[in-house]
Coordinates of C-alpha atoms and ligand atoms in Angstrom, one line a residue:
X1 CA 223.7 368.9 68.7
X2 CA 225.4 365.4 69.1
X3 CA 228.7 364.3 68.5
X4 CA 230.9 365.9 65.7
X5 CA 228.7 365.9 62.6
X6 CA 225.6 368.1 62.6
X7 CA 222.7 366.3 64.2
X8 CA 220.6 364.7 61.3
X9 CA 216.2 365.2 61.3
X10 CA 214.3 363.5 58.4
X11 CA 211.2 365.3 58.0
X12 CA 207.9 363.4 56.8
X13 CA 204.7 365.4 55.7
X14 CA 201.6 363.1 55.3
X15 CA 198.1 363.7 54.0
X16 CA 196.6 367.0 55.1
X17 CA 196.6 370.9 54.5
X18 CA 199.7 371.9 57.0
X19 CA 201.8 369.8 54.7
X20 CA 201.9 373.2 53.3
X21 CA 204.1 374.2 56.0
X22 CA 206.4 371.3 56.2
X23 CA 209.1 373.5 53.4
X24 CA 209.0 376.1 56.4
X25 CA 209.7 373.7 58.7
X26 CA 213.1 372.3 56.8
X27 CA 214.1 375.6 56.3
X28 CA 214.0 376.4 59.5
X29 CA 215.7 373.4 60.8
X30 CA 218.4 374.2 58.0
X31 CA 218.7 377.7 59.8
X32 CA 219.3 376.1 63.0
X33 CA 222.1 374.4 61.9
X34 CA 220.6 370.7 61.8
X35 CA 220.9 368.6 58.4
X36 CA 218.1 367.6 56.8
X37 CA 215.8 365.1 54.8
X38 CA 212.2 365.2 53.3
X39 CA 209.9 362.1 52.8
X40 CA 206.5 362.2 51.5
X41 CA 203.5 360.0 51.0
X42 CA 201.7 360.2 48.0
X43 CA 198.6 362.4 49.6
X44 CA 201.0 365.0 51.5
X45 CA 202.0 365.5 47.4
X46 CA 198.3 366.8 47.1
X47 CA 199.0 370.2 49.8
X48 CA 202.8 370.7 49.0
X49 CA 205.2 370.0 46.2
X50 CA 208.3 367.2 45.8
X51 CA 209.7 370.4 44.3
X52 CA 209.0 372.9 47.0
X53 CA 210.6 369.9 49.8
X54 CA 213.6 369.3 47.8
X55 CA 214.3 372.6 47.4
X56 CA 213.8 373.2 50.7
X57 CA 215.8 370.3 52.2
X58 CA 218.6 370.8 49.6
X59 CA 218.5 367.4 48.7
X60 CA 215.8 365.2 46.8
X61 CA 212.5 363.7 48.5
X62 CA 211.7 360.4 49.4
X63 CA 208.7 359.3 48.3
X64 CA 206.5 356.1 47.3
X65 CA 207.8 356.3 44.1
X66 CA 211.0 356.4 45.2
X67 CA 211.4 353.9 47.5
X68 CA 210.9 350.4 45.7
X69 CA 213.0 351.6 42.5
X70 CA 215.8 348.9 41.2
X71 CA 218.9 350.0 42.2
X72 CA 219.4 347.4 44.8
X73 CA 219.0 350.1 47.7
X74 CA 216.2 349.7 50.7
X75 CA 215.4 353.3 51.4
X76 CA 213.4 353.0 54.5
X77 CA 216.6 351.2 56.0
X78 CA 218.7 353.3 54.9
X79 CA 216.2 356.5 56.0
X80 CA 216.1 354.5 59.3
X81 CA 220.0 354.6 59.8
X82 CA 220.4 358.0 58.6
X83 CA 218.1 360.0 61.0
X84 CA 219.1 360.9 64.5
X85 CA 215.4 361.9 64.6
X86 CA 212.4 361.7 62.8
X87 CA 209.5 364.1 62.5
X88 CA 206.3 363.6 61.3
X89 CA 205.1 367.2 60.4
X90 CA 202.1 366.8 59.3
X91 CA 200.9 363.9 61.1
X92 CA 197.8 362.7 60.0
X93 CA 195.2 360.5 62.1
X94 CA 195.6 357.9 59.5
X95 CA 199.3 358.0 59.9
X96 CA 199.1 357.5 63.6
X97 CA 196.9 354.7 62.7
X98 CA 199.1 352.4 60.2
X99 CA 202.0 353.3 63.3
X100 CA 200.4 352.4 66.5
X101 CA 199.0 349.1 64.3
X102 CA 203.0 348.0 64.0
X103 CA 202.0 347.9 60.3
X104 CA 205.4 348.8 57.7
X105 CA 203.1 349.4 54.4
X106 CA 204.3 352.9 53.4
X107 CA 207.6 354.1 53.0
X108 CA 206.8 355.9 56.9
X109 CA 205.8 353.2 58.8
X110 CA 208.6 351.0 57.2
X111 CA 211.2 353.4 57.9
X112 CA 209.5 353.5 62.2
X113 CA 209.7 350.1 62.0
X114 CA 212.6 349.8 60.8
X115 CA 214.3 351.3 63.7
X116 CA 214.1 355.2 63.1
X117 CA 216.3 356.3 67.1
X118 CA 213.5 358.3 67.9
X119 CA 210.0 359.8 66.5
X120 CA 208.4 363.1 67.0
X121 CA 204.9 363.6 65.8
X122 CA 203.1 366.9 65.1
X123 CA 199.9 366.4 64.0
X124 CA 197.3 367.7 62.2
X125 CA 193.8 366.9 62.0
X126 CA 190.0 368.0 62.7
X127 CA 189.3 368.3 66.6
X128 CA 186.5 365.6 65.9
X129 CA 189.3 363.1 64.3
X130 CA 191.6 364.1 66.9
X131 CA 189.4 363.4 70.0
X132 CA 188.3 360.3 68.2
X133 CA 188.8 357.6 70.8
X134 CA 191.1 355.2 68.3
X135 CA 193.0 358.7 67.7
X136 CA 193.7 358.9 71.5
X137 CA 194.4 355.2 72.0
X138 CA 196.9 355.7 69.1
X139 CA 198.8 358.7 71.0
X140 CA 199.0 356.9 73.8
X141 CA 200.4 353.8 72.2
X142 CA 203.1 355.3 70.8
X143 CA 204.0 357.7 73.9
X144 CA 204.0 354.2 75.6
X145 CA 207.0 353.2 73.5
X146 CA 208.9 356.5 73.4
X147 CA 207.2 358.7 71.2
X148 CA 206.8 362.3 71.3
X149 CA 204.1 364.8 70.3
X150 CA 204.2 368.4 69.6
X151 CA 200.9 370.1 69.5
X152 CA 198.4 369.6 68.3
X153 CA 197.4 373.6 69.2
X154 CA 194.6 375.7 69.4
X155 CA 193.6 378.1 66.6
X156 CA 192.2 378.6 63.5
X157 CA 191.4 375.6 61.1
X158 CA 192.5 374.9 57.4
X159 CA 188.8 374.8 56.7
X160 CA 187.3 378.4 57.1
X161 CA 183.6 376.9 57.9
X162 CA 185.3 375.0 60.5
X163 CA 186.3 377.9 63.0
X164 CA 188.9 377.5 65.6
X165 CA 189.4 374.4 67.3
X166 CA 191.9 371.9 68.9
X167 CA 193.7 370.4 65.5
X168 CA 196.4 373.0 64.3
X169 CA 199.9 372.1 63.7
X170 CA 202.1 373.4 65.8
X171 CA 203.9 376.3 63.9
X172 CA 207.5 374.9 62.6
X173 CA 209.3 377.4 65.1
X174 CA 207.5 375.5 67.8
X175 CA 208.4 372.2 66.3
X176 CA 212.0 373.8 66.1
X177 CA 212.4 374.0 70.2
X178 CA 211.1 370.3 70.7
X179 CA 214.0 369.3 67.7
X180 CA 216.4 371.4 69.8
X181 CA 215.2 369.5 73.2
X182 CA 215.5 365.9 71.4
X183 CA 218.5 366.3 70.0
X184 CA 220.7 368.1 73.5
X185 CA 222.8 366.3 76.0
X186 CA 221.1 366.0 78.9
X187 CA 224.0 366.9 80.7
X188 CA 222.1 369.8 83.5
X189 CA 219.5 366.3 84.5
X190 CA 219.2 366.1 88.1
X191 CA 219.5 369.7 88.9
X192 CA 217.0 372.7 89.4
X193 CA 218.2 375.9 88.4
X194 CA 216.4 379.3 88.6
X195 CA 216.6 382.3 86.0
X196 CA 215.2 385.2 86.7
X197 CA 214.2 387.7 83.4
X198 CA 212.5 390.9 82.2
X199 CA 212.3 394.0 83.7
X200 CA 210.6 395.4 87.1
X201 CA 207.6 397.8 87.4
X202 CA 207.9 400.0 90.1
X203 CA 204.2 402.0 90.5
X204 CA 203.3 405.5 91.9
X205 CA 200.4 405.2 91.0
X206 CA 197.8 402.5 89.6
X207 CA 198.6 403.4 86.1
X208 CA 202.3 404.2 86.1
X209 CA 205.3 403.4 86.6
X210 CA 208.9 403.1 86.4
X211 CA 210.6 400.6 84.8
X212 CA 213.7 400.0 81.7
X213 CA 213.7 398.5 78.2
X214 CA 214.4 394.7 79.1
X215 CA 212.4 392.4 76.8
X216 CA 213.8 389.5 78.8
X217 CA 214.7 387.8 75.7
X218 CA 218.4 386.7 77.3
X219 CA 216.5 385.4 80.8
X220 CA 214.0 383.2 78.6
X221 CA 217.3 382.0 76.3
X222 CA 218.9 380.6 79.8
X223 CA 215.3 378.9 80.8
X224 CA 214.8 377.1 77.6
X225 CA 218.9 376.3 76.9
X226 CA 218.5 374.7 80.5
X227 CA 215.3 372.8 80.0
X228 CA 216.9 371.3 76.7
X229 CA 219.9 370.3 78.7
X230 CA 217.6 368.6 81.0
X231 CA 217.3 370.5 84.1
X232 CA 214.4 371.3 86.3
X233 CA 213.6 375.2 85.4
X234 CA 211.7 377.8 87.4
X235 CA 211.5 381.1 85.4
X236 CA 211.1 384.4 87.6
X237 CA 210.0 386.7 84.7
X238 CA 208.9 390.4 85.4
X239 CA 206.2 391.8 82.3
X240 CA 207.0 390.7 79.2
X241 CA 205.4 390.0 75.4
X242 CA 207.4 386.6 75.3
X243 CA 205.5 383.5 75.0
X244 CA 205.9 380.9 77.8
X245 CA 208.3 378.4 77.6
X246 CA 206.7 374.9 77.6
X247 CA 208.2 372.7 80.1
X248 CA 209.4 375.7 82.9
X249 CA 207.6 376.7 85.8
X250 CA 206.9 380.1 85.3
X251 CA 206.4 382.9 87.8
X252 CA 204.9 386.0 86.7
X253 CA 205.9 389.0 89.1
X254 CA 205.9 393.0 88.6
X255 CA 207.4 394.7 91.3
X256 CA 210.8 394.1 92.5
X257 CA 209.6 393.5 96.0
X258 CA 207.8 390.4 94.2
X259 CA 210.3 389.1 92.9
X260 CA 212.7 389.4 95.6
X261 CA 209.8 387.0 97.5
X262 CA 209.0 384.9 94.7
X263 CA 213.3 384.0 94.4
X264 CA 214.1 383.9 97.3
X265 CA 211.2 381.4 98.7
X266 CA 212.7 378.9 96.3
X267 CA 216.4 379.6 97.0
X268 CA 217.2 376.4 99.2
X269 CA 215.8 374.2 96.9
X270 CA 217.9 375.2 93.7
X271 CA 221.7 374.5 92.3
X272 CA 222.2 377.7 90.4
X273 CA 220.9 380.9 89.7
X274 CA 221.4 383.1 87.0
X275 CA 219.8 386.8 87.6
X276 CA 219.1 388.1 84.2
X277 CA 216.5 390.4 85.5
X278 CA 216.6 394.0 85.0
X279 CA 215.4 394.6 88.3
X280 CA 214.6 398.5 88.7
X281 CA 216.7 400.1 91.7
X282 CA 214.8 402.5 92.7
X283 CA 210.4 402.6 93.7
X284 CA 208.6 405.4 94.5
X285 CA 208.4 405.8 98.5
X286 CA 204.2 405.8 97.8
X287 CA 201.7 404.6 95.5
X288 CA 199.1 406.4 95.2
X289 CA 195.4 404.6 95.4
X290 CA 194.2 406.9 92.6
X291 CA 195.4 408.2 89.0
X292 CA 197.1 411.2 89.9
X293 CA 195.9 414.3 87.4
X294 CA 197.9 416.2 85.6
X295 CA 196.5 419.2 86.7
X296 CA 197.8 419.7 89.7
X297 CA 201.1 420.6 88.3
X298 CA 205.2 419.6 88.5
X299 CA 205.2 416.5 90.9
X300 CA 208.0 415.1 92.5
X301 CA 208.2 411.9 93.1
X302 CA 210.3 410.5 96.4
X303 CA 212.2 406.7 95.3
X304 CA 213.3 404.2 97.9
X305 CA 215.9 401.4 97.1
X306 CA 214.5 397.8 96.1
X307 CA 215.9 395.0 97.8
X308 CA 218.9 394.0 96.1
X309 CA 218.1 390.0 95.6
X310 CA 221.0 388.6 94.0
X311 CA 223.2 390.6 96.8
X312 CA 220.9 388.9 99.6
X313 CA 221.3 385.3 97.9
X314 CA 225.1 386.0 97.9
X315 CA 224.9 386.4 101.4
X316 CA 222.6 383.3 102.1
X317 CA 224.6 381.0 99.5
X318 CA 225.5 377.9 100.5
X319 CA 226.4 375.4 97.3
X320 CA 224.4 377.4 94.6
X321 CA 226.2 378.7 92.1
X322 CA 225.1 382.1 91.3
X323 CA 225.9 384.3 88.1
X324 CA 225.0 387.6 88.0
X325 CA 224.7 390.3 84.9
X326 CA 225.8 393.9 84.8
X327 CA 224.8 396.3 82.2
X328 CA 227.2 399.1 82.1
X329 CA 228.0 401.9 79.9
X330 CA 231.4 403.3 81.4
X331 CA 234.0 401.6 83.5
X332 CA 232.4 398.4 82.4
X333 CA 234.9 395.8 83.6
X334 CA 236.0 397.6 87.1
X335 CA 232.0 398.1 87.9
X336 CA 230.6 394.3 87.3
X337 CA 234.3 393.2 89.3
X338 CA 233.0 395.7 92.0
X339 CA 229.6 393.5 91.5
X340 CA 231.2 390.2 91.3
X341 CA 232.9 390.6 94.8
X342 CA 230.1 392.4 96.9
X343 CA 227.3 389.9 95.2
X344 CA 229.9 386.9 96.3
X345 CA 229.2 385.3 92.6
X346 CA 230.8 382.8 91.1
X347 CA 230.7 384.5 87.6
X348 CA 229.6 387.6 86.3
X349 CA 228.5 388.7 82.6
X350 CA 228.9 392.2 81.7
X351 CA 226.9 393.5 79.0
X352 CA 227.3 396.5 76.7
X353 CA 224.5 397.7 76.0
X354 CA 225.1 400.7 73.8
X355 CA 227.1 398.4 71.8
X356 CA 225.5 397.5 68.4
X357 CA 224.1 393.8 68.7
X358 CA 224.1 393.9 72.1
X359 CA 221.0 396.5 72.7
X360 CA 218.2 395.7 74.6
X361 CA 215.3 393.8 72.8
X362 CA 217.7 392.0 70.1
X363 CA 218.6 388.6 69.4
X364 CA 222.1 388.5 69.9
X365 CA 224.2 389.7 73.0
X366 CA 227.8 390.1 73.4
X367 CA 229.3 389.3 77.0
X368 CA 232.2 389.6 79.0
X369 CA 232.7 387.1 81.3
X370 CA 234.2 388.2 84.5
X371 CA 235.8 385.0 87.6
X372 CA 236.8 385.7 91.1
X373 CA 240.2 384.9 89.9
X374 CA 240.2 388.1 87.8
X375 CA 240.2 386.0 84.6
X376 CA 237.5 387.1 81.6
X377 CA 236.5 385.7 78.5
X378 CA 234.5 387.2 75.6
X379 CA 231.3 385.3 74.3
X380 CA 231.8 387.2 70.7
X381 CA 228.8 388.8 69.2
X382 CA 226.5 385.9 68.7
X383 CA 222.8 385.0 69.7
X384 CA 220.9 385.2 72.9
X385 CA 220.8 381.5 72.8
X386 CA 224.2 380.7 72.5
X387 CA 225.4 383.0 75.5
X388 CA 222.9 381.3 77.4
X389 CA 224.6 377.9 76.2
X390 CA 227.7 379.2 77.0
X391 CA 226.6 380.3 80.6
X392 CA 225.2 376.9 81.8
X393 CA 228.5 375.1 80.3
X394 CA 230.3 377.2 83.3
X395 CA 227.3 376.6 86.0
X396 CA 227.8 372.8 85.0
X397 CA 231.4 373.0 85.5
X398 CA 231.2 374.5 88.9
X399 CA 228.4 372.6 90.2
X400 CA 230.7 369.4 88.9
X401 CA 233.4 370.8 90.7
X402 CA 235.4 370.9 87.2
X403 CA 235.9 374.3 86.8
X404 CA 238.5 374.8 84.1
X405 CA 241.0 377.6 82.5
X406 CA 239.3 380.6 85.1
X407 CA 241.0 379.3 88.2
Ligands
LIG501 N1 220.0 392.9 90.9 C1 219.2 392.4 91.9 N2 218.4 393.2 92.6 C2 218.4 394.5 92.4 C3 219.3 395.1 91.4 C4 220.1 394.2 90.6 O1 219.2 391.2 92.0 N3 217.7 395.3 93.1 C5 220.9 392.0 90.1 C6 220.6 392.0 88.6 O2 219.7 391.1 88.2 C7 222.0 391.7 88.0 C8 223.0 392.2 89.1 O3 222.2 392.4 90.3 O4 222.2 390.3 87.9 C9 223.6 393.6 88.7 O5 222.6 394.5 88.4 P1 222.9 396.0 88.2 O6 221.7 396.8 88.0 O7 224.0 396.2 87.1 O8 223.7 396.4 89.5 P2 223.3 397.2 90.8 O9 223.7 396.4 92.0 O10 221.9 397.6 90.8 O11 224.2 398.4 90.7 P3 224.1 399.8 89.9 O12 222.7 399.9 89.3 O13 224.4 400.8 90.9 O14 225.1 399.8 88.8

């Protein structure tokens, strides 16, 4: 969010059936914390309601009618001043049209031209209309002068005669993310960080394994909170149901051994790393070619110690800055100390995870945050994302050299 005041998006639906969507879209927005405004042209009206938008938004639409009435006011300059970002959600190919043209004949293109800080489209359309070659020339138009475009996605189309095909809208959550990344300080830019997530699979044989409850939600909260502040992001993740972050390399690994290869062979060329991988500790000394059967009776199965990665990088460190986590269920803060010095880290974050809100698989996470000098502080119960912010406002510090109260 910038500056002070909460960071301001003014959402405009055009013509087409997603407009349907665009109430879930300011109500999510709303639940992000951003404030909001809804605009309309006369044939998004035909999908969605001025009624289900305002109530959405909080606050009346903007529309045709609206925008020429005499009281003196121009809207689409004062729309233009207002937002921090626009987002066209639907877009419509007609809409792209009237705005790559320059034109300012709707209460949209007025309010572009009139000096709206920055645009992000999501459109929606037939794949026909969309690969139309005046369509493409459009995009590319307005990416020439700054624009941005979310989507359009695969998937099913409004039309159920139509199928599946390159035209969606992006879901609002989606649109959500790109929001987020518009409206952060860039303040990580210029630095390549690495986050490792998710849990290990350790195999005795094809079929089985052994392996913990991490859903890697908190590892893939760090990778996009960096990406939105700008850095370059490589994403170790181990198996999980997350979907991929846009805009992060991502390297899928199962076995702790692969991971240890796939981190380390990128180690000299990052800043930071933050290990938010539940890497298992243990493999099985053997894995078997075959399924084992059950048949053969009580098995026992001899386990070997994984590399321990982050301990390795703290031996090889040489400017990173590297954080690790520690999930502990007794003796908490003396254990992740214990971790802290033998990993030579500059931070640690101990998590509790028998603590309500802080189990694995949730969205929110409670951390203590553990310095060489001995000094902690408490993140508070509050969501994965905002620990993650939390974390790379430290990294930042120490890669700045500004470290502050923990000294
Ligand atoms: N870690 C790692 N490689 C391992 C095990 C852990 O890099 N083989 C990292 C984790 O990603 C985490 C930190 O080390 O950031 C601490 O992990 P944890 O499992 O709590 O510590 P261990 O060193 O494995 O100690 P123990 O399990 O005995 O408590």
């Amino acid at each position: 969010m910038s500056g002070e005041r909460p960071a301001r998006v003014l959402v405009a639906a055009t013509g087409g059936v997603a407009a349907m969507k665009t109430p879930f879209l300011l109500r999510r927005l709303r639940e992000a914390g951003y404030q909001v405004r809804a605009m309309a042209s006369a044939r998004a009206l035909a999908f969605t309601s001025e009624n289900a938008l305002a109530v959405a938004a909080g606050s009346a639409v903007a529309t045709e009618e609206s925008w020429f009435v005499a009281d003196g006011a121009a809207l689409h300059l004062e729309l233009a001043r207002w937002a921090d970002l626009l987002v066209v959600a639907p877009a419509s190919a007609a809409s792209l049209a009237r705005a790559a043209a320059g034109l300012a004949e709707d209460l949209l293109t007025a309010v572009i031209s009139a000096g709206a800080p920055r645009v992000l489209w999501a459109p929606a359309m037939n794949p026909e209309m969309w690969n139309y070659p005046a369509t493409q020339a459009n995009v590319a138009r307005l990416r020439g002068w700054g624009q941005d475009f979310v989507g359009p996605e695969f998937g099913a189309l409004a039309s159920v005669t139509e199928g599946s095909g390159l035209g969606r809208m992006s879901e609002p959550e989606t649109i959500v993310e790109h929001v987020r990344y518009h409206l952060s300080q860039k303040d990580l830019r210029g630095y390549t960080v690495l986050v490792s997530a998710g849990p290990t699979r350790e195999y005795f044989d094809p079929v089985r394994f052994i392996s913990n409850p991490s859903s890697g939600k908190m590892g893939y909260a760090l990778a996009e909170a960096a990406r939105d502040r700008g850095a370059k992001v490589i994403l170790v993740s181990g198996p999980t149901s997350l979907r991929q972050p846009w805009g992060v390399e991502t390297v899928r690994v199962e076995r702790a051994e692969e991971m240890h290869q796939a981190i380390t062979s990128r180690y000299q060329e990052v800043d930071a790393v933050v290990m938010a991988a539940a890497v298992a500790d243990w493999r099985p000394a053997e894995t078997a070619s075959e399924k084992s059967a059950k048949k053969k009776g009580p098995q026992t199965v001899e386990l070997l110690p994984t590399p321990d990665i982050l301990a390795e990088l703290g031996r090889r460190k040489k400017s990173q800055v590297l954080v690790g986590f520690a999930m502990e269920t007794v003796d908490g803060l003396e254990r992740a100390r214990e971790k802290l010095r033998r990993k030579n880290l500059d931070f640690i974050c101990l998590n509790f995870p028998t603590r309500t809100g802080s189990a694995f698989g949730g969205d929110s996470n409670e951390v203590e945050i553990i310095f060489p000098s001995g000094a902690t502080i408490s993140s508070g119960r509050v969501s994965k994302r905002a620990v993650a912010d939390k974390i790379w406002s430290l990294v930042r510090e120490r890669l700045t050299g500004r470290e502050k109260e923990e000294r």
